[in-house]
Amino acid sequence: TENGERFYLIINGVRQNDEAQTNVRVTGLTAPSYKVKIIFENPGLKSLDKTIYFAEDEEVEATYVIKRDRKNRLVLRFMNQAPLPAVVQPQPNQFVIPYHTSPLPPSPPTNILPQNQGGINVSVNDPNTGFNMNIGINPPGQQGNYPYPPQGQYPPQGQYPPTGQYYQMPGYSGPVGCPWPLPQDQFEGVLQSIRSKAFEDSRLTIAKQVIDANCLLSTQVKQIMMLFSFEGTRLELAKYAYGHTYDPGNYYMLNDAFTFESSIEELNNYIRQAGPVGQQIRPLPPVYGGGTAYIGPVGCPYPLNQQQFSQVLNSIQSKKFEDSKLTIAKQVISSNCLWTAQVKEIMLLFDFESTRLELAKYAYGHTYDIANYYLLNDAFTFESSIEELNKYIQGYRW
C-alpha cells in the first residue's frame, strides 16, 4: 500500500506468508486463474478479494498494485506486464516463497533468488508493498499435508502447522476443515446475494457457488440454510457445505435448522461416512477443569474446551426424547475429541443404562485420556455393564 501496511497473502484459501509482510513474491503457480485475498495486519482495514486471470502458455511478469482510490478505499489494480526474466531478482525487503496448497511447515522458507523454470510471474507492488505470483505450465510439486495423528498414541511432534497459518476462533479447539473462514462483512454480501433471487433453485445455485469457493463457519452454513423453505434443500446444503467448513466440530449446531429427526440422522450418517475433512489442522489443546496432570496414552489429540462442551450439553438437553438426544450426542462425539469426564457428563444425560453403555463404547475412540476411562464406571448401576464395557475396550482396535 502507499503507506506500507503489512499484510498476509491468501491464494485459493491458503495463506502464503506466516508473518505479515510489506512485499511478497510467490513462485511456482500453474493455473490460468487464482482467487487472491489480502488480509491486512491492521484489523481496522478491510480485506481485499480479487480473481486474477492469465493467458495460458505465456511466461510473463505481471504487476498489481495495492493503492487507494478516489474514495480513499484500498483497491487491488493491475499495473504492468513484462516477459519473465531468466533469474528473478527480488526487491529489497521482499519475501519470496514457492506457492503451496497446504499450510506452511513450521520453518518458513528464506528469501532466495529463484531460477526461472517457466511460467507467468505476477506481482502486486508499489513503492512500499506488493506481492508476486509465478504462474507457469510446469507441473506442481508434491504438497505436504498434516495427517490426523494415529490414535492410541501421543500425538507426534512437529506434524502440525504453526498457529499463525489458520484462523484462531476464540473458544474453539476442535478439528479445522479449512483455514480461513469468510469474514462477516463479506458473508453479509453473500446472504444479500442469495436473498435477491426469487426462486429456491436459483438461491441454491448461488449458495453452492459460494460454498465451493469459500471456507465457512458452521454458524454461517446454518444462516444460509435458513434462507431456504424446504427441509430437503436445507439437508442438501448441510451435506454440501461440510467439506468447506472451518469448525466441523460445531456442525451439530445445524440440527436446529431441521424440523424432522430423520434429517438430523441422515446428516449424522453422512458425516460419519465422509470422515475427517480438510487437512485436519488442530489448534493447541485447551486445559479442562483448570488444569490436568494426565500423562497416560492419548486416543485423540485435542479435546473440547469447557466453553464448547457447555454448548454441547445444552444442545443435547434441548431435546425431549432419548433417541433424539442420542443422535445429537453421537454427532458431537464423532466430530470431536473429548475428555473422559466429558463423556461421563454426556452419559448422565440419559436415563437408560443401555444407552449409557452404548455411548461409552461409541466415545472410546474419540477420547483424549483413555487411561481414565475407568471413571465411567460410576455412571452404571449394574456390574454387567462395567464388565461389557471392559471387554469392549480390551478388544478395541485402533
mmCIF file of C-alpha atoms in Angstrom:
data_model
loop_
_atom_site.group_PDB
_atom_site.id
_atom_site.type_symbol
_atom_site.label_atom_id
_atom_site.label_comp_id
_atom_site.label_asym_id
_atom_site.label_seq_id
_atom_site.Cartn_x
_atom_site.Cartn_y
_atom_site.Cartn_z
ATOM 1 C CA THR A 1 0.000 0.000 0.000
ATOM 2 C CA GLU A 2 1.028 3.623 -0.302
ATOM 3 C CA ASN A 3 1.662 3.794 3.439
ATOM 4 C CA GLY A 4 3.406 0.417 3.725
ATOM 5 C CA GLU A 5 0.717 -1.514 5.600
ATOM 6 C CA ARG A 6 1.750 -5.095 6.350
ATOM 7 C CA PHE A 7 -0.460 -7.883 5.013
ATOM 8 C CA TYR A 8 -0.996 -11.614 4.576
ATOM 9 C CA LEU A 9 -1.455 -13.066 1.094
ATOM 10 C CA ILE A 10 -4.094 -15.777 0.666
ATOM 11 C CA ILE A 11 -4.210 -17.691 -2.637
ATOM 12 C CA ASN A 12 -7.127 -20.067 -3.229
ATOM 13 C CA GLY A 13 -7.832 -20.080 0.504
ATOM 14 C CA VAL A 14 -4.280 -20.884 1.644
ATOM 15 C CA ARG A 15 -2.104 -18.331 3.404
ATOM 16 C CA GLN A 16 1.293 -17.959 1.725
ATOM 17 C CA ASN A 17 3.247 -15.949 4.344
ATOM 18 C CA ASP A 18 3.131 -16.847 8.025
ATOM 19 C CA GLU A 19 4.112 -13.334 9.113
ATOM 20 C CA ALA A 20 2.675 -10.093 7.786
ATOM 21 C CA GLN A 21 4.941 -8.581 5.128
ATOM 22 C CA THR A 22 5.076 -5.413 3.041
ATOM 23 C CA ASN A 23 6.236 -7.202 -0.114
ATOM 24 C CA VAL A 24 5.597 -10.845 -1.047
ATOM 25 C CA ARG A 25 6.668 -12.857 -4.102
ATOM 26 C CA VAL A 26 5.123 -16.286 -4.671
ATOM 27 C CA THR A 27 6.595 -18.589 -7.310
ATOM 28 C CA GLY A 28 5.556 -21.894 -8.868
ATOM 29 C CA LEU A 29 1.884 -21.322 -9.753
ATOM 30 C CA THR A 30 0.492 -23.383 -12.634
ATOM 31 C CA ALA A 31 -3.145 -22.416 -13.232
ATOM 32 C CA PRO A 32 -4.650 -19.728 -15.508
ATOM 33 C CA SER A 33 -6.534 -18.085 -12.634
ATOM 34 C CA TYR A 34 -6.320 -17.699 -8.860
ATOM 35 C CA LYS A 35 -8.534 -16.280 -6.122
ATOM 36 C CA VAL A 36 -6.457 -13.763 -4.188
ATOM 37 C CA LYS A 37 -7.229 -12.319 -0.772
ATOM 38 C CA ILE A 38 -5.234 -9.636 1.031
ATOM 39 C CA ILE A 39 -5.683 -9.585 4.821
ATOM 40 C CA PHE A 40 -4.051 -6.614 6.475
ATOM 41 C CA GLU A 41 -2.248 -6.883 9.788
ATOM 42 C CA ASN A 42 -4.240 -3.865 10.939
ATOM 43 C CA PRO A 43 -7.690 -5.316 11.822
ATOM 44 C CA GLY A 44 -9.256 -1.946 11.069
ATOM 45 C CA LEU A 45 -8.567 -2.395 7.340
ATOM 46 C CA LYS A 46 -10.992 -4.479 5.301
ATOM 47 C CA SER A 47 -9.587 -7.404 3.368
ATOM 48 C CA LEU A 48 -9.333 -7.281 -0.424
ATOM 49 C CA ASP A 49 -10.553 -10.013 -2.775
ATOM 50 C CA LYS A 50 -9.843 -10.439 -6.454
ATOM 51 C CA THR A 51 -9.752 -13.219 -9.039
ATOM 52 C CA ILE A 52 -6.743 -12.808 -11.327
ATOM 53 C CA TYR A 53 -6.745 -14.368 -14.796
ATOM 54 C CA PHE A 54 -3.846 -15.047 -17.166
ATOM 55 C CA ALA A 55 -3.338 -16.352 -20.679
ATOM 56 C CA GLU A 56 -2.026 -19.909 -20.687
ATOM 57 C CA ASP A 57 1.391 -20.920 -22.069
ATOM 58 C CA GLU A 58 2.871 -17.457 -21.559
ATOM 59 C CA GLU A 59 5.881 -16.559 -19.447
ATOM 60 C CA VAL A 60 5.379 -13.036 -18.182
ATOM 61 C CA GLU A 61 5.728 -10.995 -15.021
ATOM 62 C CA ALA A 62 2.600 -9.007 -14.295
ATOM 63 C CA THR A 63 2.470 -6.432 -11.535
ATOM 64 C CA TYR A 64 -0.577 -5.480 -9.492
ATOM 65 C CA VAL A 65 -0.622 -2.560 -7.107
ATOM 66 C CA ILE A 66 -2.448 -2.003 -3.817
ATOM 67 C CA LYS A 67 -3.489 1.637 -3.727
ATOM 68 C CA ARG A 68 -6.246 3.941 -2.566
ATOM 69 C CA ASP A 69 -8.965 5.002 -4.990
ATOM 70 C CA ARG A 70 -10.697 8.371 -5.175
ATOM 71 C CA LYS A 71 -12.924 7.395 -2.252
ATOM 72 C CA ASN A 72 -9.820 6.609 -0.176
ATOM 73 C CA ARG A 73 -10.556 2.866 -0.271
ATOM 74 C CA LEU A 74 -7.772 0.314 -0.664
ATOM 75 C CA VAL A 75 -8.056 -1.487 -4.006
ATOM 76 C CA LEU A 76 -6.047 -4.038 -5.974
ATOM 77 C CA ARG A 77 -5.223 -2.821 -9.510
ATOM 78 C CA PHE A 78 -3.261 -4.150 -12.486
ATOM 79 C CA MET A 79 -0.088 -2.113 -13.083
ATOM 80 C CA ASN A 80 2.060 -3.613 -15.860
ATOM 81 C CA GLN A 81 3.346 -6.781 -17.517
ATOM 82 C CA ALA A 82 6.754 -7.862 -18.887
ATOM 83 C CA PRO A 83 8.498 -11.075 -20.042
ATOM 84 C CA LEU A 84 9.645 -13.262 -17.166
ATOM 85 C CA PRO A 85 13.430 -12.876 -16.721
ATOM 86 C CA ALA A 86 15.773 -15.861 -16.586
ATOM 87 C CA VAL A 87 16.624 -15.038 -12.964
ATOM 88 C CA VAL A 88 14.041 -13.253 -10.857
ATOM 89 C CA GLN A 89 15.726 -10.635 -8.687
ATOM 90 C CA PRO A 90 13.715 -9.966 -5.517
ATOM 91 C CA GLN A 91 13.316 -6.385 -4.434
ATOM 92 C CA PRO A 92 14.737 -5.134 -1.127
ATOM 93 C CA ASN A 93 12.728 -6.422 1.838
ATOM 94 C CA GLN A 94 10.805 -8.763 -0.468
ATOM 95 C CA PHE A 95 9.545 -12.055 0.979
ATOM 96 C CA VAL A 96 9.949 -14.900 -1.563
ATOM 97 C CA ILE A 97 8.198 -18.256 -1.190
ATOM 98 C CA PRO A 98 7.071 -21.082 -3.509
ATOM 99 C CA TYR A 99 3.309 -21.414 -3.890
ATOM 100 C CA HIS A 100 1.759 -24.066 -1.642
ATOM 101 C CA THR A 101 -1.737 -25.514 -1.415
ATOM 102 C CA SER A 102 -1.368 -26.680 2.176
ATOM 103 C CA PRO A 103 -0.366 -24.692 5.274
ATOM 104 C CA LEU A 104 3.259 -23.694 5.651
ATOM 105 C CA PRO A 105 5.655 -26.009 7.524
ATOM 106 C CA PRO A 106 6.943 -24.774 10.885
ATOM 107 C CA SER A 107 10.133 -23.317 9.335
ATOM 108 C CA PRO A 108 9.214 -20.936 6.518
ATOM 109 C CA PRO A 109 11.493 -20.760 3.503
ATOM 110 C CA THR A 110 14.010 -17.946 3.302
ATOM 111 C CA ASN A 111 14.197 -15.296 0.599
ATOM 112 C CA ILE A 112 16.210 -16.750 -2.274
ATOM 113 C CA LEU A 113 16.892 -15.939 -5.901
ATOM 114 C CA PRO A 114 14.577 -18.368 -7.732
ATOM 115 C CA GLN A 115 15.668 -19.628 -11.148
ATOM 116 C CA ASN A 116 13.149 -19.225 -13.951
ATOM 117 C CA GLN A 117 11.515 -22.596 -14.629
ATOM 118 C CA GLY A 118 8.912 -21.230 -16.985
ATOM 119 C CA GLY A 119 5.612 -19.633 -16.187
ATOM 120 C CA ILE A 120 3.793 -16.394 -15.601
ATOM 121 C CA ASN A 121 5.012 -14.116 -12.860
ATOM 122 C CA VAL A 122 2.502 -11.799 -11.238
ATOM 123 C CA SER A 123 3.336 -9.230 -8.597
ATOM 124 C CA VAL A 124 1.240 -6.869 -6.571
ATOM 125 C CA ASN A 125 3.510 -3.975 -5.790
ATOM 126 C CA ASP A 126 4.045 -0.284 -5.242
ATOM 127 C CA PRO A 127 6.976 1.637 -3.740
ATOM 128 C CA ASN A 128 6.292 0.129 -0.328
ATOM 129 C CA THR A 129 4.201 -3.037 -0.649
ATOM 130 C CA GLY A 130 3.474 -5.845 -3.046
ATOM 131 C CA PHE A 131 3.061 -9.498 -3.710
ATOM 132 C CA ASN A 132 4.308 -11.646 -6.567
ATOM 133 C CA MET A 133 2.912 -14.829 -8.044
ATOM 134 C CA ASN A 134 4.581 -17.098 -10.602
ATOM 135 C CA ILE A 135 2.130 -18.976 -12.792
ATOM 136 C CA GLY A 136 3.647 -21.479 -15.209
ATOM 137 C CA ILE A 137 2.997 -24.545 -17.325
ATOM 138 C CA ASN A 138 5.326 -26.734 -15.278
ATOM 139 C CA PRO A 139 3.598 -29.425 -13.179
ATOM 140 C CA PRO A 140 3.374 -28.506 -9.492
ATOM 141 C CA GLY A 141 5.464 -30.399 -6.973
ATOM 142 C CA GLN A 142 4.108 -32.678 -4.353
ATOM 143 C CA GLN A 143 2.497 -30.838 -1.466
ATOM 144 C CA GLY A 144 2.655 -31.962 2.125
ATOM 145 C CA ASN A 145 -0.271 -32.334 4.486
ATOM 146 C CA TYR A 146 -0.939 -32.561 8.171
ATOM 147 C CA PRO A 147 -2.444 -36.004 8.848
ATOM 148 C CA TYR A 148 -4.580 -36.781 11.867
ATOM 149 C CA PRO A 149 -2.196 -38.410 14.370
ATOM 150 C CA PRO A 150 -2.509 -42.143 14.995
ATOM 151 C CA GLN A 151 -4.993 -42.934 17.738
ATOM 152 C CA GLY A 152 -3.846 -44.640 20.883
ATOM 153 C CA GLN A 153 -0.524 -42.790 20.847
ATOM 154 C CA TYR A 154 0.837 -39.492 21.977
ATOM 155 C CA PRO A 155 0.382 -37.022 19.109
ATOM 156 C CA PRO A 156 3.651 -36.950 17.114
ATOM 157 C CA GLN A 157 5.648 -33.764 17.402
ATOM 158 C CA GLY A 158 6.257 -31.378 14.539
ATOM 159 C CA GLN A 159 3.342 -32.563 12.391
ATOM 160 C CA TYR A 160 1.075 -29.563 12.790
ATOM 161 C CA PRO A 161 1.351 -26.140 11.156
ATOM 162 C CA PRO A 162 2.118 -23.080 13.269
ATOM 163 C CA THR A 163 -0.973 -21.434 14.677
ATOM 164 C CA GLY A 164 -0.428 -18.353 12.511
ATOM 165 C CA GLN A 165 -1.315 -20.360 9.391
ATOM 166 C CA TYR A 166 -5.040 -20.544 10.025
ATOM 167 C CA TYR A 167 -7.779 -18.594 11.758
ATOM 168 C CA GLN A 168 -7.896 -18.935 15.543
ATOM 169 C CA MET A 169 -11.561 -18.990 16.543
ATOM 170 C CA PRO A 170 -11.986 -17.840 20.163
ATOM 171 C CA GLY A 171 -13.208 -20.697 22.343
ATOM 172 C CA TYR A 172 -12.920 -23.355 19.616
ATOM 173 C CA SER A 173 -10.436 -26.212 19.900
ATOM 174 C CA GLY A 174 -11.921 -28.830 17.596
ATOM 175 C CA PRO A 175 -10.815 -30.000 14.143
ATOM 176 C CA VAL A 176 -10.395 -27.408 11.403
ATOM 177 C CA GLY A 177 -11.638 -28.305 7.943
ATOM 178 C CA CYS A 178 -10.386 -25.235 6.075
ATOM 179 C CA PRO A 179 -8.069 -22.454 7.264
ATOM 180 C CA TRP A 180 -9.702 -19.059 6.653
ATOM 181 C CA PRO A 181 -13.482 -18.638 7.080
ATOM 182 C CA LEU A 182 -15.271 -15.883 5.210
ATOM 183 C CA PRO A 183 -15.136 -12.523 7.079
ATOM 184 C CA GLN A 184 -18.514 -11.382 8.362
ATOM 185 C CA ASP A 185 -18.683 -8.279 6.184
ATOM 186 C CA GLN A 186 -18.223 -10.396 3.058
ATOM 187 C CA PHE A 187 -20.674 -13.004 4.331
ATOM 188 C CA GLU A 188 -23.372 -10.357 4.695
ATOM 189 C CA GLY A 189 -22.927 -9.650 0.996
ATOM 190 C CA VAL A 190 -23.306 -13.371 0.281
ATOM 191 C CA LEU A 191 -26.591 -13.525 2.193
ATOM 192 C CA GLN A 192 -27.879 -10.478 0.346
ATOM 193 C CA SER A 193 -26.965 -12.030 -2.996
ATOM 194 C CA ILE A 194 -28.820 -15.256 -2.182
ATOM 195 C CA ARG A 195 -31.875 -13.385 -0.873
ATOM 196 C CA SER A 196 -32.063 -11.375 -4.090
ATOM 197 C CA LYS A 197 -33.242 -14.428 -6.027
ATOM 198 C CA ALA A 198 -36.965 -15.128 -6.096
ATOM 199 C CA PHE A 199 -36.839 -18.882 -6.690
ATOM 200 C CA GLU A 200 -35.425 -21.556 -4.403
ATOM 201 C CA ASP A 201 -33.452 -23.306 -7.162
ATOM 202 C CA SER A 202 -31.776 -20.020 -8.125
ATOM 203 C CA ARG A 203 -30.850 -19.413 -4.495
ATOM 204 C CA LEU A 204 -29.466 -22.931 -4.233
ATOM 205 C CA THR A 205 -27.247 -22.391 -7.279
ATOM 206 C CA ILE A 206 -25.722 -19.251 -5.768
ATOM 207 C CA ALA A 207 -25.353 -20.874 -2.340
ATOM 208 C CA LYS A 208 -23.416 -23.822 -3.772
ATOM 209 C CA GLN A 209 -21.284 -21.462 -5.825
ATOM 210 C CA VAL A 210 -20.352 -19.550 -2.672
ATOM 211 C CA ILE A 211 -19.691 -22.731 -0.694
ATOM 212 C CA ASP A 212 -17.438 -24.127 -3.422
ATOM 213 C CA ALA A 213 -15.248 -21.033 -3.436
ATOM 214 C CA ASN A 214 -15.003 -20.273 0.285
ATOM 215 C CA CYS A 215 -14.431 -21.535 3.800
ATOM 216 C CA LEU A 216 -17.410 -21.034 6.135
ATOM 217 C CA LEU A 217 -18.180 -21.216 9.833
ATOM 218 C CA SER A 218 -20.859 -23.661 10.989
ATOM 219 C CA THR A 219 -22.983 -20.694 12.044
ATOM 220 C CA GLN A 220 -22.662 -19.245 8.543
ATOM 221 C CA VAL A 221 -23.734 -22.539 6.993
ATOM 222 C CA LYS A 222 -26.783 -22.509 9.249
ATOM 223 C CA GLN A 223 -27.653 -18.935 8.225
ATOM 224 C CA ILE A 224 -27.540 -19.953 4.571
ATOM 225 C CA MET A 225 -29.730 -22.987 5.280
ATOM 226 C CA MET A 226 -32.345 -20.787 6.961
ATOM 227 C CA LEU A 227 -32.801 -18.850 3.700
ATOM 228 C CA PHE A 228 -34.497 -21.942 2.250
ATOM 229 C CA SER A 229 -38.027 -23.142 2.997
ATOM 230 C CA PHE A 230 -37.785 -26.817 2.112
ATOM 231 C CA GLU A 231 -36.230 -29.249 4.568
ATOM 232 C CA GLY A 232 -34.771 -31.290 1.721
ATOM 233 C CA THR A 233 -32.888 -28.261 0.427
ATOM 234 C CA ARG A 234 -31.525 -27.460 3.881
ATOM 235 C CA LEU A 235 -30.283 -31.025 4.251
ATOM 236 C CA GLU A 236 -28.685 -30.926 0.798
ATOM 237 C CA LEU A 237 -26.849 -27.724 1.711
ATOM 238 C CA ALA A 238 -25.682 -29.079 5.063
ATOM 239 C CA LYS A 239 -24.103 -32.073 3.327
ATOM 240 C CA TYR A 240 -22.646 -29.938 0.551
ATOM 241 C CA ALA A 241 -21.013 -27.478 2.949
ATOM 242 C CA TYR A 242 -19.448 -29.999 5.342
ATOM 243 C CA GLY A 243 -16.189 -30.209 3.410
ATOM 244 C CA HIS A 244 -15.953 -26.410 3.241
ATOM 245 C CA THR A 245 -16.470 -25.682 6.944
ATOM 246 C CA TYR A 246 -13.814 -24.290 9.287
ATOM 247 C CA ASP A 247 -15.254 -25.751 12.502
ATOM 248 C CA PRO A 248 -16.778 -29.172 11.717
ATOM 249 C CA GLY A 249 -16.718 -29.884 15.437
ATOM 250 C CA ASN A 250 -19.602 -27.405 15.748
ATOM 251 C CA TYR A 251 -21.688 -28.963 12.989
ATOM 252 C CA TYR A 252 -24.228 -30.238 15.494
ATOM 253 C CA MET A 253 -25.438 -26.621 15.727
ATOM 254 C CA LEU A 254 -27.123 -27.115 12.350
ATOM 255 C CA ASN A 255 -29.611 -29.518 13.918
ATOM 256 C CA ASP A 256 -31.859 -26.645 14.974
ATOM 257 C CA ALA A 257 -32.413 -25.802 11.299
ATOM 258 C CA PHE A 258 -34.294 -29.073 10.787
ATOM 259 C CA THR A 259 -37.888 -29.923 11.637
ATOM 260 C CA PHE A 260 -37.633 -33.695 11.349
ATOM 261 C CA GLU A 261 -35.382 -36.026 13.326
ATOM 262 C CA SER A 262 -34.849 -38.082 10.176
ATOM 263 C CA SER A 263 -32.960 -35.154 8.630
ATOM 264 C CA ILE A 264 -30.609 -34.958 11.618
ATOM 265 C CA GLU A 265 -29.990 -38.699 11.452
ATOM 266 C CA GLU A 266 -29.319 -38.561 7.701
ATOM 267 C CA LEU A 267 -26.842 -35.718 8.154
ATOM 268 C CA ASN A 268 -25.154 -37.574 11.001
ATOM 269 C CA ASN A 269 -24.771 -40.688 8.832
ATOM 270 C CA TYR A 270 -23.342 -38.560 6.032
ATOM 271 C CA ILE A 271 -20.746 -37.027 8.365
ATOM 272 C CA ARG A 272 -19.670 -40.434 9.673
ATOM 273 C CA GLN A 273 -19.220 -41.742 6.141
ATOM 274 C CA ALA A 274 -17.417 -38.601 4.996
ATOM 275 C CA GLY A 275 -14.770 -38.939 7.701
ATOM 276 C CA PRO A 276 -12.257 -36.171 8.533
ATOM 277 C CA VAL A 277 -12.485 -33.101 6.304
ATOM 278 C CA GLY A 278 -9.835 -30.725 5.024
ATOM 279 C CA GLN A 279 -6.326 -31.025 6.389
ATOM 280 C CA GLN A 280 -7.475 -31.555 9.967
ATOM 281 C CA ILE A 281 -5.445 -28.678 11.296
ATOM 282 C CA ARG A 282 -5.595 -28.700 15.077
ATOM 283 C CA PRO A 283 -5.305 -25.785 17.474
ATOM 284 C CA LEU A 284 -3.321 -26.146 20.671
ATOM 285 C CA PRO A 285 -5.018 -28.302 23.303
ATOM 286 C CA PRO A 286 -7.009 -26.466 25.978
ATOM 287 C CA VAL A 287 -6.923 -27.269 29.679
ATOM 288 C CA TYR A 288 -10.009 -28.927 31.123
ATOM 289 C CA GLY A 289 -11.229 -28.004 34.578
ATOM 290 C CA GLY A 290 -8.446 -25.512 35.233
ATOM 291 C CA GLY A 291 -5.582 -27.962 34.789
ATOM 292 C CA THR A 292 -4.657 -31.574 34.255
ATOM 293 C CA ALA A 293 -1.802 -33.818 35.325
ATOM 294 C CA TYR A 294 -2.705 -36.578 32.839
ATOM 295 C CA ILE A 295 0.334 -38.326 31.342
ATOM 296 C CA GLY A 296 -1.208 -41.561 30.021
ATOM 297 C CA PRO A 297 -1.894 -42.759 26.456
ATOM 298 C CA VAL A 298 -3.821 -40.389 24.194
ATOM 299 C CA GLY A 299 -6.672 -41.544 21.987
ATOM 300 C CA CYS A 300 -7.141 -38.286 20.066
ATOM 301 C CA PRO A 301 -5.103 -35.079 20.075
ATOM 302 C CA TYR A 302 -7.108 -32.048 21.188
ATOM 303 C CA PRO A 303 -10.202 -32.306 23.423
ATOM 304 C CA LEU A 304 -13.046 -29.812 23.618
ATOM 305 C CA ASN A 305 -12.642 -26.913 25.999
ATOM 306 C CA GLN A 306 -15.248 -26.307 28.676
ATOM 307 C CA GLN A 307 -16.961 -23.433 26.877
ATOM 308 C CA GLN A 308 -17.581 -25.550 23.792
ATOM 309 C CA PHE A 309 -18.628 -28.531 25.862
ATOM 310 C CA SER A 310 -21.229 -26.478 27.741
ATOM 311 C CA GLN A 311 -22.804 -25.635 24.398
ATOM 312 C CA VAL A 312 -22.809 -29.324 23.518
ATOM 313 C CA LEU A 313 -24.620 -30.227 26.740
ATOM 314 C CA ASN A 314 -27.226 -27.521 26.155
ATOM 315 C CA SER A 315 -27.853 -28.794 22.651
ATOM 316 C CA ILE A 316 -28.373 -32.369 23.841
ATOM 317 C CA GLN A 317 -30.559 -31.316 26.767
ATOM 318 C CA SER A 318 -32.797 -29.280 24.453
ATOM 319 C CA LYS A 319 -34.266 -32.495 23.015
ATOM 320 C CA LYS A 320 -37.187 -34.170 24.784
ATOM 321 C CA PHE A 321 -36.755 -37.754 23.630
ATOM 322 C CA GLU A 322 -33.889 -40.104 24.433
ATOM 323 C CA ASP A 323 -33.371 -41.194 20.820
ATOM 324 C CA SER A 324 -33.142 -37.555 19.679
ATOM 325 C CA LYS A 325 -30.585 -36.826 22.394
ATOM 326 C CA LEU A 326 -28.610 -39.903 21.368
ATOM 327 C CA THR A 327 -28.464 -38.796 17.730
ATOM 328 C CA ILE A 328 -27.015 -35.416 18.671
ATOM 329 C CA ALA A 329 -24.612 -36.943 21.202
ATOM 330 C CA LYS A 330 -23.190 -39.316 18.584
ATOM 331 C CA GLN A 331 -22.932 -36.484 16.091
ATOM 332 C CA VAL A 332 -20.881 -34.442 18.546
ATOM 333 C CA ILE A 333 -18.697 -37.379 19.579
ATOM 334 C CA SER A 334 -17.877 -38.399 16.014
ATOM 335 C CA SER A 335 -16.691 -34.870 15.157
ATOM 336 C CA ASN A 336 -14.665 -34.080 18.271
ATOM 337 C CA CYS A 337 -12.176 -35.251 20.858
ATOM 338 C CA LEU A 338 -13.464 -35.455 24.451
ATOM 339 C CA TRP A 339 -12.141 -35.857 27.954
ATOM 340 C CA THR A 340 -13.337 -38.915 29.898
ATOM 341 C CA ALA A 341 -15.088 -36.553 32.322
ATOM 342 C CA GLN A 342 -16.980 -35.025 29.394
ATOM 343 C CA VAL A 343 -18.045 -38.452 28.141
ATOM 344 C CA LYS A 344 -19.392 -39.206 31.601
ATOM 345 C CA GLU A 345 -21.377 -35.954 31.714
ATOM 346 C CA ILE A 346 -22.990 -36.829 28.398
ATOM 347 C CA MET A 347 -23.826 -40.337 29.616
ATOM 348 C CA LEU A 348 -25.564 -38.938 32.694
ATOM 349 C CA LEU A 349 -27.991 -37.025 30.470
ATOM 350 C CA PHE A 350 -29.588 -40.380 29.613
ATOM 351 C CA ASP A 351 -31.867 -42.439 31.845
ATOM 352 C CA PHE A 352 -31.431 -45.893 30.337
ATOM 353 C CA GLU A 353 -28.374 -47.929 31.285
ATOM 354 C CA SER A 354 -28.218 -49.479 27.830
ATOM 355 C CA THR A 355 -27.976 -46.027 26.240
ATOM 356 C CA ARG A 356 -25.171 -45.032 28.602
ATOM 357 C CA LEU A 357 -23.289 -48.209 27.722
ATOM 358 C CA GLU A 358 -23.806 -47.594 24.003
ATOM 359 C CA LEU A 359 -22.404 -44.072 24.366
ATOM 360 C CA ALA A 360 -19.415 -45.234 26.419
ATOM 361 C CA LYS A 361 -18.466 -47.677 23.652
ATOM 362 C CA TYR A 362 -19.092 -45.140 20.908
ATOM 363 C CA ALA A 363 -16.963 -42.451 22.563
ATOM 364 C CA TYR A 364 -13.918 -44.565 23.410
ATOM 365 C CA GLY A 365 -12.166 -43.912 20.089
ATOM 366 C CA HIS A 366 -12.825 -40.183 20.451
ATOM 367 C CA THR A 367 -11.467 -39.754 23.988
ATOM 368 C CA TYR A 368 -8.232 -37.964 24.874
ATOM 369 C CA ASP A 369 -7.377 -39.524 28.256
ATOM 370 C CA ILE A 370 -8.304 -43.146 27.585
ATOM 371 C CA ALA A 371 -6.432 -44.390 30.664
ATOM 372 C CA ASN A 372 -9.070 -42.594 32.748
ATOM 373 C CA TYR A 373 -11.953 -44.480 31.160
ATOM 374 C CA TYR A 374 -12.486 -46.437 34.365
ATOM 375 C CA LEU A 375 -14.043 -43.234 35.754
ATOM 376 C CA LEU A 376 -17.142 -44.014 33.676
ATOM 377 C CA ASN A 377 -17.929 -46.992 35.908
ATOM 378 C CA ASP A 378 -19.760 -44.720 38.346
ATOM 379 C CA ALA A 379 -22.308 -43.929 35.626
ATOM 380 C CA PHE A 380 -23.541 -47.541 35.623
ATOM 381 C CA THR A 381 -25.918 -49.250 38.017
ATOM 382 C CA PHE A 382 -25.200 -52.840 37.023
ATOM 383 C CA GLU A 383 -21.877 -54.639 37.242
ATOM 384 C CA SER A 384 -22.661 -56.378 33.960
ATOM 385 C CA SER A 385 -22.466 -53.028 32.138
ATOM 386 C CA ILE A 386 -18.994 -52.367 33.530
ATOM 387 C CA GLU A 387 -17.858 -55.848 32.501
ATOM 388 C CA GLU A 388 -19.255 -55.419 28.981
ATOM 389 C CA LEU A 389 -17.518 -52.060 28.552
ATOM 390 C CA ASN A 390 -14.259 -53.545 29.821
ATOM 391 C CA LYS A 391 -14.453 -56.380 27.270
ATOM 392 C CA TYR A 392 -15.172 -53.856 24.531
ATOM 393 C CA ILE A 393 -12.095 -51.808 25.463
ATOM 394 C CA GLN A 394 -9.879 -54.900 25.610
ATOM 395 C CA GLY A 395 -10.932 -55.884 22.099
ATOM 396 C CA TYR A 396 -10.811 -52.387 20.629
ATOM 397 C CA ARG A 397 -8.590 -51.975 17.565
ATOM 398 C CA TRP A 398 -7.211 -48.502 16.922
#
